[in-house]
Short mmCIF file of N, CA and C in Angstrom, two decimals:
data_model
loop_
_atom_site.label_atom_id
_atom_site.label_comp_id
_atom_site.label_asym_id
_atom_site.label_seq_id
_atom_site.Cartn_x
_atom_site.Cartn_y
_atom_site.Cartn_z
N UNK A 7 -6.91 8.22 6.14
CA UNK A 7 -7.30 7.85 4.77
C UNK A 7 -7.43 9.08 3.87
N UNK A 8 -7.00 8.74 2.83
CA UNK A 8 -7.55 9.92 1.72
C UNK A 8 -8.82 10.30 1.11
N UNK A 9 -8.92 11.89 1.17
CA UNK A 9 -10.23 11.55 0.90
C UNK A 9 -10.70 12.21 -0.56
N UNK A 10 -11.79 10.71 -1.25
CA UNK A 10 -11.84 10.82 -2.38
C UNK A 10 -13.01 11.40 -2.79
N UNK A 11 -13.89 12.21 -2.06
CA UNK A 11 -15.32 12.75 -2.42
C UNK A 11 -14.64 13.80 -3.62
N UNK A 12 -13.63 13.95 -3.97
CA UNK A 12 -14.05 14.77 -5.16
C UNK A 12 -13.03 14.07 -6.53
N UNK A 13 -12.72 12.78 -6.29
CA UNK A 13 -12.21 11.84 -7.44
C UNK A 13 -13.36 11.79 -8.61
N UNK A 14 -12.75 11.16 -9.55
CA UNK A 14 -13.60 10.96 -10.74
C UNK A 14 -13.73 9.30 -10.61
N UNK A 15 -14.77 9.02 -11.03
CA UNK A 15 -15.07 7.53 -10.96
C UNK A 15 -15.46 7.18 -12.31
N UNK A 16 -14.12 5.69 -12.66
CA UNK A 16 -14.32 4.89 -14.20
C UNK A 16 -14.78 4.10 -13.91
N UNK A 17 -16.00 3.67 -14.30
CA UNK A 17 -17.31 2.47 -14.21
C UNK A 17 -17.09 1.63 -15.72
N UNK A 18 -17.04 0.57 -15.68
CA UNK A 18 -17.19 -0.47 -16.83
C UNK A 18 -18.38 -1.20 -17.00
N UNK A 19 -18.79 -1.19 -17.17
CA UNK A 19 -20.52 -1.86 -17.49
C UNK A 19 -20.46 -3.17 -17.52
N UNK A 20 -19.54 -3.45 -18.93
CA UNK A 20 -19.25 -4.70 -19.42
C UNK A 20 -18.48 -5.78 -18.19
N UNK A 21 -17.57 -5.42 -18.08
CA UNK A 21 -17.01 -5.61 -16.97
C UNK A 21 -17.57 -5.88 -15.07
N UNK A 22 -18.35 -5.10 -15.18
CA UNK A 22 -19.29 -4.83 -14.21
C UNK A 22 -18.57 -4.40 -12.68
N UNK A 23 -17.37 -3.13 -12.81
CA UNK A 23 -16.89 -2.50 -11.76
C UNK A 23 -16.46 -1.47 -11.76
N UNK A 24 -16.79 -0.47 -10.86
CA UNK A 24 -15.90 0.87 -11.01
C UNK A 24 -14.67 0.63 -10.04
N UNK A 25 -14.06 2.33 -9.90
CA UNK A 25 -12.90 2.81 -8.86
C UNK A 25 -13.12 4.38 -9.21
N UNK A 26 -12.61 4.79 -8.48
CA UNK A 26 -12.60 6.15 -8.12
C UNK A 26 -10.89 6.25 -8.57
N UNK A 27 -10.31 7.83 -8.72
CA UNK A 27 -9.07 7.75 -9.24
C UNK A 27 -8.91 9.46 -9.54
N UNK A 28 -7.55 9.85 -9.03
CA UNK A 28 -7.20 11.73 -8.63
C UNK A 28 -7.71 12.36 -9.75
N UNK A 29 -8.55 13.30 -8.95
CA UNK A 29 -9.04 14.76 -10.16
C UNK A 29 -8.01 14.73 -11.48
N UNK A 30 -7.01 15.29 -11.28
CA UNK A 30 -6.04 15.34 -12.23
C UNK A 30 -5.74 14.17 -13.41
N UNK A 31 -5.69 13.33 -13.09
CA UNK A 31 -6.33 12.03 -13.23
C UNK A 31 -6.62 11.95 -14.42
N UNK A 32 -5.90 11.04 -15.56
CA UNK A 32 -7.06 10.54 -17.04
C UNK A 32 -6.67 9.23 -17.22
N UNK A 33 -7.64 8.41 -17.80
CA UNK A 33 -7.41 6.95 -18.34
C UNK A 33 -7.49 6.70 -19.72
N UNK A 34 -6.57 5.78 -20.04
CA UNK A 34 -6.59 5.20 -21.25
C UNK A 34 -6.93 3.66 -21.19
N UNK A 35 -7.96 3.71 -22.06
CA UNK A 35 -8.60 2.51 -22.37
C UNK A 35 -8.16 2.01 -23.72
N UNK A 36 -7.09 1.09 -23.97
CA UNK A 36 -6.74 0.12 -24.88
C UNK A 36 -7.53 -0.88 -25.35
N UNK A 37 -8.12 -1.34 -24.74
CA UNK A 37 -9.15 -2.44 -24.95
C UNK A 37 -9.71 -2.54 -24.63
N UNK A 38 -11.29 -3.15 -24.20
CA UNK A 38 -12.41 -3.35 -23.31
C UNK A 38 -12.22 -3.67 -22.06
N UNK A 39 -10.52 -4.33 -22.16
CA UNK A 39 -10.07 -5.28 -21.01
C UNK A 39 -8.86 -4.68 -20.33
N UNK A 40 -8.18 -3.85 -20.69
CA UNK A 40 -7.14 -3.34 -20.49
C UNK A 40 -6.75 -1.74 -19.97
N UNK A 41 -6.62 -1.35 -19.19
CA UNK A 41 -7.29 0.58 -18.79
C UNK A 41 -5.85 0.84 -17.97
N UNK A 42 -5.00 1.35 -18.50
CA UNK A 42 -4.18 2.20 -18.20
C UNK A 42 -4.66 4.01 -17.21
N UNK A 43 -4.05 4.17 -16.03
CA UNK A 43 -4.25 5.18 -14.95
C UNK A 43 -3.30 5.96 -14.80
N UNK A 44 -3.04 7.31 -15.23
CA UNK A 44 -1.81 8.45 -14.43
C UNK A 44 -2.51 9.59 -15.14
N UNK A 45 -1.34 10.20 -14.71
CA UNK A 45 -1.14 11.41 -14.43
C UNK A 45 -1.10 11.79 -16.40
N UNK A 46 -1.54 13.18 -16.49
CA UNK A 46 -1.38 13.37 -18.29
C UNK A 46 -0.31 13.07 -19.10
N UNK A 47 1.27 13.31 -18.35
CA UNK A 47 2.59 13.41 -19.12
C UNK A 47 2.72 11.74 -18.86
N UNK A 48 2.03 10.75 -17.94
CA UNK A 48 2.13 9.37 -17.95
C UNK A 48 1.54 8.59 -18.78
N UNK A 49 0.41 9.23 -19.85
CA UNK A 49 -0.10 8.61 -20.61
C UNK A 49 0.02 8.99 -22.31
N UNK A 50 1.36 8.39 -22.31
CA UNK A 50 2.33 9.37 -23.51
C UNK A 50 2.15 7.77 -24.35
N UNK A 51 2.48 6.64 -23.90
CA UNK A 51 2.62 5.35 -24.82
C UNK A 51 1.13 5.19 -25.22
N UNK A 52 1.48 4.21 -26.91
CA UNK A 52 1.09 3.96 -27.55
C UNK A 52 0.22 2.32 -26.87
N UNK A 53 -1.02 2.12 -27.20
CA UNK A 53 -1.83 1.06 -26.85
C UNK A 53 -1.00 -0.32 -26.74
N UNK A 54 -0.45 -0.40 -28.23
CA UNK A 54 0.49 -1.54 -28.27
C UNK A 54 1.29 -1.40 -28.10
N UNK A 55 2.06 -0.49 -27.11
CA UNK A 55 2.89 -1.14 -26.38
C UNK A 55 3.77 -2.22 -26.07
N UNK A 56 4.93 -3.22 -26.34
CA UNK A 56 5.40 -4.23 -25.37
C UNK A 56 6.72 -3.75 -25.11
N UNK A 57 7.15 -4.33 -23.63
CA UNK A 57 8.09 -3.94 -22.92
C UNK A 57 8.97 -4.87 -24.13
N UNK A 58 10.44 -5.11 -24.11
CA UNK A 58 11.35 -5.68 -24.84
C UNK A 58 12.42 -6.10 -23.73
N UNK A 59 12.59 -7.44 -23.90
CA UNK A 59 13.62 -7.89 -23.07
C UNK A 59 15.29 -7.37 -23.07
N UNK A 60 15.30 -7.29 -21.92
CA UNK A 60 16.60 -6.80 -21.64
C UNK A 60 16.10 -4.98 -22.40
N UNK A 61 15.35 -4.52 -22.13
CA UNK A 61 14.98 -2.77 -22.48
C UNK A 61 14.33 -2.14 -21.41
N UNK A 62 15.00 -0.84 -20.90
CA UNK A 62 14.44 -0.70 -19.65
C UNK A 62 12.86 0.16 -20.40
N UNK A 63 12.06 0.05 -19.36
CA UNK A 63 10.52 0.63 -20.10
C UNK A 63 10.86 2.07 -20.01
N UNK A 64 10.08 3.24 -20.79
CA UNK A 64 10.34 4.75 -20.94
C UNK A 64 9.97 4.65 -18.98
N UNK A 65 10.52 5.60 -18.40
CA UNK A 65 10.56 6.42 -17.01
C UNK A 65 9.18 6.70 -16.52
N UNK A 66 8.46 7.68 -17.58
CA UNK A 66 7.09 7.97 -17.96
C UNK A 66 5.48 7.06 -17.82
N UNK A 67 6.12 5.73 -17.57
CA UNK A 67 4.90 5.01 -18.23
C UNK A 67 4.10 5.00 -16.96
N UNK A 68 2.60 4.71 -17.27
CA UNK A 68 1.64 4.96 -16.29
C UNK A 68 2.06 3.81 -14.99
N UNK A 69 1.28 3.93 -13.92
CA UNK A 69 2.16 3.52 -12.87
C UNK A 69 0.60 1.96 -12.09
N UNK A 70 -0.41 2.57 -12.99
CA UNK A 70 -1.65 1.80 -12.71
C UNK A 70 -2.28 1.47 -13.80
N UNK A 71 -2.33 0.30 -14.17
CA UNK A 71 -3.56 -0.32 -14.87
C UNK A 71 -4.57 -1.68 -14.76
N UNK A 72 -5.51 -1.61 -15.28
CA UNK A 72 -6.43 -2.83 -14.88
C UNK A 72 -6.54 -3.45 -15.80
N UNK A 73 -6.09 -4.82 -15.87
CA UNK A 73 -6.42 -5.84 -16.90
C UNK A 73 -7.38 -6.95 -16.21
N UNK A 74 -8.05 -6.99 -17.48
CA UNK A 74 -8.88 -8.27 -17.11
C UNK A 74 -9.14 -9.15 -17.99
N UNK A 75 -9.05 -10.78 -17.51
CA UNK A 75 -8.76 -12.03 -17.73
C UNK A 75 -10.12 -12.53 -18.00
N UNK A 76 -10.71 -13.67 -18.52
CA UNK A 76 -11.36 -14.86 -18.53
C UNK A 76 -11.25 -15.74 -17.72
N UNK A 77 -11.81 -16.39 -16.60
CA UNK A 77 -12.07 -16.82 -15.64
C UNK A 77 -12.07 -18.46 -16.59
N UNK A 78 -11.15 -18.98 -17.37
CA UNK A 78 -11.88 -20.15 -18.46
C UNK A 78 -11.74 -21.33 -18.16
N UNK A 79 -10.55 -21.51 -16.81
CA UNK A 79 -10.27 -23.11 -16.62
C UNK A 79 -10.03 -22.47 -14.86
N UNK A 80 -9.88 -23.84 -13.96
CA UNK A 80 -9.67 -23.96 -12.37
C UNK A 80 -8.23 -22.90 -12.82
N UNK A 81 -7.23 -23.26 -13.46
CA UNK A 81 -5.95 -22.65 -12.89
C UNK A 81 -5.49 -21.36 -13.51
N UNK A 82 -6.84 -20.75 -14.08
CA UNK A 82 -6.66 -19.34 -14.68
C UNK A 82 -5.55 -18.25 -13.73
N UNK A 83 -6.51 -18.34 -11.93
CA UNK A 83 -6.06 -17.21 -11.00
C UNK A 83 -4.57 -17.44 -11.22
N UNK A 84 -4.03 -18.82 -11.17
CA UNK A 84 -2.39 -19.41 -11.01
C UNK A 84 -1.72 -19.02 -12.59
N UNK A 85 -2.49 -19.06 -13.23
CA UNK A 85 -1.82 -18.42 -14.20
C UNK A 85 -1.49 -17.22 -14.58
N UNK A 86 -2.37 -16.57 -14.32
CA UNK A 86 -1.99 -14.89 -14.08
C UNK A 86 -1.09 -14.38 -13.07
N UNK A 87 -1.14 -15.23 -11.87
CA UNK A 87 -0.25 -15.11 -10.65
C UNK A 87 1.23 -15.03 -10.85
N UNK A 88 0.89 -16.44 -11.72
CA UNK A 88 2.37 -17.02 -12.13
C UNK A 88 3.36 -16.21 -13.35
N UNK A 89 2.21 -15.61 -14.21
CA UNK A 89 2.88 -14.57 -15.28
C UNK A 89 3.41 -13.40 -14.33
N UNK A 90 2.75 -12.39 -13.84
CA UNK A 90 3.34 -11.68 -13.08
C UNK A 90 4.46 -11.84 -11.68
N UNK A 91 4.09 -12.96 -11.54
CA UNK A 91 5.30 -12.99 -10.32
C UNK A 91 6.75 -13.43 -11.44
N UNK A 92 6.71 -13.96 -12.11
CA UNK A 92 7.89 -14.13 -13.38
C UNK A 92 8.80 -12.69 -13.64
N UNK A 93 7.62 -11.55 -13.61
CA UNK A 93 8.99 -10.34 -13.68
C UNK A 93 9.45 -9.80 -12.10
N UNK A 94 8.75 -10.46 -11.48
CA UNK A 94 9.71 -9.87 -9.81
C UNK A 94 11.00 -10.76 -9.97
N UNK A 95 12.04 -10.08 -9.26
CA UNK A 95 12.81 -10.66 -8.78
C UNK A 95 12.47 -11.39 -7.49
N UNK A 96 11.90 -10.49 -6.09
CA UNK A 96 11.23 -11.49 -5.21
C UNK A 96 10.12 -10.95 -4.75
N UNK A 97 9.62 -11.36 -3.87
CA UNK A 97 8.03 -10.93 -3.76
C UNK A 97 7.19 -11.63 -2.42
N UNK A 98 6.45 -10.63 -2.07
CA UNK A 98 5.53 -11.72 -0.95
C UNK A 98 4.21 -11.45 -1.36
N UNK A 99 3.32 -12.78 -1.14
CA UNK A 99 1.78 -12.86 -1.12
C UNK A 99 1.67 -13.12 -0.07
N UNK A 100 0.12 -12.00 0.03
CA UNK A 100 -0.94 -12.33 1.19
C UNK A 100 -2.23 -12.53 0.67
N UNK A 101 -3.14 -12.79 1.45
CA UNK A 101 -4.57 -12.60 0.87
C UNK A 101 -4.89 -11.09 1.61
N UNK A 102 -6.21 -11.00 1.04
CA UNK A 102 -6.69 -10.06 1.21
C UNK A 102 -8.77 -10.07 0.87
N UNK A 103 -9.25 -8.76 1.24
CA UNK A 103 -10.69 -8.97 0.49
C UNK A 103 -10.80 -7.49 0.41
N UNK A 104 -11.41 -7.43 -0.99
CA UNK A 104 -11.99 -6.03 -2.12
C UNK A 104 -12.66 -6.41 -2.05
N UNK A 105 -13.80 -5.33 -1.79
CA UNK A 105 -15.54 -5.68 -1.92
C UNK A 105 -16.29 -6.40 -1.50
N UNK A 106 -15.71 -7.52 -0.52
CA UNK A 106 -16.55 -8.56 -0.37
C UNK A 106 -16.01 -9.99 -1.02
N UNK A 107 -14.83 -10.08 -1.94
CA UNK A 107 -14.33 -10.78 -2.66
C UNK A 107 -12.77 -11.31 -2.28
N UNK A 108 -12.42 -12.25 -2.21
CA UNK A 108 -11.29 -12.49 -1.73
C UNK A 108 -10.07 -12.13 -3.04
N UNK A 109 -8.85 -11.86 -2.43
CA UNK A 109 -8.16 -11.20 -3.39
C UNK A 109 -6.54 -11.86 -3.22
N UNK A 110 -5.68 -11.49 -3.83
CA UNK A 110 -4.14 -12.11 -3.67
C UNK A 110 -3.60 -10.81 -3.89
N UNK A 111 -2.87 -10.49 -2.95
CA UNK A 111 -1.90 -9.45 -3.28
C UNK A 111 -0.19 -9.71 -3.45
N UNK A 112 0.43 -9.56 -4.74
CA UNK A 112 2.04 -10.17 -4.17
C UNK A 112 2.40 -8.52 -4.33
N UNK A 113 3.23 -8.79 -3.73
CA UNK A 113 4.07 -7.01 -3.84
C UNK A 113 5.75 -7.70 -3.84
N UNK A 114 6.60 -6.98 -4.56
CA UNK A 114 7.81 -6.99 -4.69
C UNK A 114 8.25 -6.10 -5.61
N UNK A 115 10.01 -6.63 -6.53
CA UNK A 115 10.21 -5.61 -7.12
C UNK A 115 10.81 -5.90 -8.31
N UNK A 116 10.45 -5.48 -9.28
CA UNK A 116 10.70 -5.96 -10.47
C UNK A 116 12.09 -6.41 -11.24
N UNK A 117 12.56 -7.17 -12.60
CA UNK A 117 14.08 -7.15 -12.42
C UNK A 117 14.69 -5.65 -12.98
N UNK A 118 14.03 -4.40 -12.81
CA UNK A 118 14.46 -3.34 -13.06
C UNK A 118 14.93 -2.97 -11.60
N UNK A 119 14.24 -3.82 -10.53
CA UNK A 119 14.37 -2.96 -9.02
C UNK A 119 12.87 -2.31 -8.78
N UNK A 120 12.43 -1.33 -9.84
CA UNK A 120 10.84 -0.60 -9.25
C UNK A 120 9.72 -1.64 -8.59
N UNK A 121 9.60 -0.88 -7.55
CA UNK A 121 8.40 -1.45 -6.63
C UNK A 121 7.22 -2.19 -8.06
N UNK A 122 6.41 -3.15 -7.49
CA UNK A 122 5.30 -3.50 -7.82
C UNK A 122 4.49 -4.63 -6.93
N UNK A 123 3.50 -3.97 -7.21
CA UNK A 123 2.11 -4.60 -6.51
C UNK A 123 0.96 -5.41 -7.75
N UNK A 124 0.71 -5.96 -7.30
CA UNK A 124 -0.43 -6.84 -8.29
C UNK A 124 -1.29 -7.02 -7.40
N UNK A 125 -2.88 -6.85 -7.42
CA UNK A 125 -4.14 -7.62 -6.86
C UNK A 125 -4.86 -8.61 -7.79
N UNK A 126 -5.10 -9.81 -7.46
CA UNK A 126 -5.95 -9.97 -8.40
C UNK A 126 -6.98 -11.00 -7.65
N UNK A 127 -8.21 -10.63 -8.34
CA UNK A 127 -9.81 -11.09 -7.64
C UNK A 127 -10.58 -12.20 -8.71
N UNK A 128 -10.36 -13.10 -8.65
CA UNK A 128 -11.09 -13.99 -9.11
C UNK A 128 -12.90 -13.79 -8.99
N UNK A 129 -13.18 -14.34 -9.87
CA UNK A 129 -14.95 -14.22 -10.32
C UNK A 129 -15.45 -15.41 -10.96
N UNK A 130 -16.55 -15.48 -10.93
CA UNK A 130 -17.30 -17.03 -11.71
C UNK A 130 -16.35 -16.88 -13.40
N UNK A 131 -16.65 -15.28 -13.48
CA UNK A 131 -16.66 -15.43 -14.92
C UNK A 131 -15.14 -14.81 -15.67
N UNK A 132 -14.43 -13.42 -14.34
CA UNK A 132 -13.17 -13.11 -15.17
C UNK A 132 -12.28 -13.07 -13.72
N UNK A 133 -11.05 -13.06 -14.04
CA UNK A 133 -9.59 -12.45 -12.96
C UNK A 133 -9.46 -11.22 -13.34
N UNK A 134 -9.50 -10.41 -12.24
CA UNK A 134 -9.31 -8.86 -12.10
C UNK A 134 -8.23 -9.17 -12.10
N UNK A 135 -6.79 -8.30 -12.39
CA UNK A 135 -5.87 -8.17 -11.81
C UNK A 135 -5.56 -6.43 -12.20
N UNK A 136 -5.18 -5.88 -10.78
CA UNK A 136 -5.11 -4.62 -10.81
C UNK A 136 -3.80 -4.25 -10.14
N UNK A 137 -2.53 -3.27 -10.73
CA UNK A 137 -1.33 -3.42 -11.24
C UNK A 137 -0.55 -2.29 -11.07
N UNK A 138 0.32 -2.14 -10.01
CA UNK A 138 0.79 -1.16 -9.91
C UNK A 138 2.47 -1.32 -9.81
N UNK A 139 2.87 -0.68 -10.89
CA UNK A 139 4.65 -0.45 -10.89
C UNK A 139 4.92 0.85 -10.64
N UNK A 140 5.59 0.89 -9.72
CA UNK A 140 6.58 2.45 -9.28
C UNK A 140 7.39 2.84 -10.69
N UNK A 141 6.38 4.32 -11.13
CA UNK A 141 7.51 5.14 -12.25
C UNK A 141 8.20 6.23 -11.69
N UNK A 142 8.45 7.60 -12.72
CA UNK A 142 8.90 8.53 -12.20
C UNK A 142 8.47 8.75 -11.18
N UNK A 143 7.00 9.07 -10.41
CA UNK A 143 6.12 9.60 -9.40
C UNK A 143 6.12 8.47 -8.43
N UNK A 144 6.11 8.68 -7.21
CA UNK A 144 5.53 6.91 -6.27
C UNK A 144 4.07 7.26 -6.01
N UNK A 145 3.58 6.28 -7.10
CA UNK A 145 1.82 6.54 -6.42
C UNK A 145 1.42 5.37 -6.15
N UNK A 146 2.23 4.40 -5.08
CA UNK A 146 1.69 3.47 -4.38
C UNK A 146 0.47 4.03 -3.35
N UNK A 147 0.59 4.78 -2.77
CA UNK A 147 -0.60 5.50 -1.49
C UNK A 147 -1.99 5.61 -2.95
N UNK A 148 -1.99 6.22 -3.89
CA UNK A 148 -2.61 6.19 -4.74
C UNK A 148 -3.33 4.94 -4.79
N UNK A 149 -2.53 4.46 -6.05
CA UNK A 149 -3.41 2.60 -5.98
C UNK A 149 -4.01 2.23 -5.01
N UNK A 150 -3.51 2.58 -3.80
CA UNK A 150 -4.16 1.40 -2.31
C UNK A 150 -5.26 2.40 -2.33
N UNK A 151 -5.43 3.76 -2.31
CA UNK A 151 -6.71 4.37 -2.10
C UNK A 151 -7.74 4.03 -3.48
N UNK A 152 -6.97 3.45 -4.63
CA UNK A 152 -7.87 3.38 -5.64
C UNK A 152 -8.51 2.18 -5.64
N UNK A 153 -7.43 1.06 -5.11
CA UNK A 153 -8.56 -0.13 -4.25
C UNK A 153 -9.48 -0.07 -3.45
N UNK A 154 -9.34 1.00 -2.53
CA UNK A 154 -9.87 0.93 -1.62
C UNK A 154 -11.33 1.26 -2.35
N UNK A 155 -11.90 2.36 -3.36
CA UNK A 155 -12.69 2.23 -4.10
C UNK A 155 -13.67 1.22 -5.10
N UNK A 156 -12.38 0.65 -4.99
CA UNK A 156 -13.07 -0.62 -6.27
C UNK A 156 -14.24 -1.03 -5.49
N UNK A 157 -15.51 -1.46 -6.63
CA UNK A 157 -16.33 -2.03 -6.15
C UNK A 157 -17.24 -2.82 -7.60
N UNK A 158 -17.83 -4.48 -6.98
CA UNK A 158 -18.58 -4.43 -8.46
C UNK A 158 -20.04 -4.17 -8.67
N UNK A 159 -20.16 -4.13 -9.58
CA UNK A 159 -21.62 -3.40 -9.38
C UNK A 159 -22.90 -4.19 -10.30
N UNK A 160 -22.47 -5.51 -10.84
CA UNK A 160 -23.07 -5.82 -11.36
C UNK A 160 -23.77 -7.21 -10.08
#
């Protein structure tokens, strides 16, 4: 395992969870709900952001971020599931458990080809989903150690 005793840890209050995430390491926070993760030259885009169909995304773009959902009806988790599994081409789910919390992981690969992983953790009140696409850098080993951190704290 990697070891993270000297990571920096982003705590959300509101939210009520941290993660730990590489020294080098900065985040961009777009929204209360939305937190973009890389490396400095990865956090070059603009908040608003949208990808454009049929446009491949800049090379550059961060490779981790955490969005979070409203927990507002039974088929919220399936809806978020279902948005993101829409840009894989194919993909497998397993379950899994973060923190104590049961989780869905699909991993596959996008219709660009780059790897991606999605977790997402349902709650009384929101859907975590935490998001990793292969850019220039592969920091899949990354993300899984930055899960491995997550925790909630409220």
């Amino acid at each position: 395992p990697t070891d993270t005793s000297n990571w920096k840890t982003y705590r959300n209050e509101e939210y009520g969870f941290e993660m730990k995430y590489p020294p080098e390491w900065q985040f961009l926070q777009c929204e209360q709900f939305f937190i973009w993760f890389g490396a400095k030259d990865e956090l070059t885009l603009p908040c608003n952001y949208e990808p454009s169909e049929g446009v491949s995304p800049p090379k550059n773009i961060p490779s981790i971020n955490v969005n979070i959902a409203l927990n507002s009806s039974p088929d919220s988790l399936d809806v978020s599931l279902k948005n993101f599994k829409y840009t894989l081409k194919s993909f497998v789910e397993k379950n899994e458990s973060i923190d104590n919390h049961e989780a869905i992981r699909v991993s596959g690969h996008n219709r660009g080809g780059q790897r991606s992983e999605g977790l997402f953790i349902r709650t009384n009140i929101h859907i975590y989903q935490l998001i990793y696409i292969e850019s220039v850098r592969n920091n899949l080993e990354i993300f899984n150690t930055m899960l491995s951190t997550f925790k909630f704290i409220n």
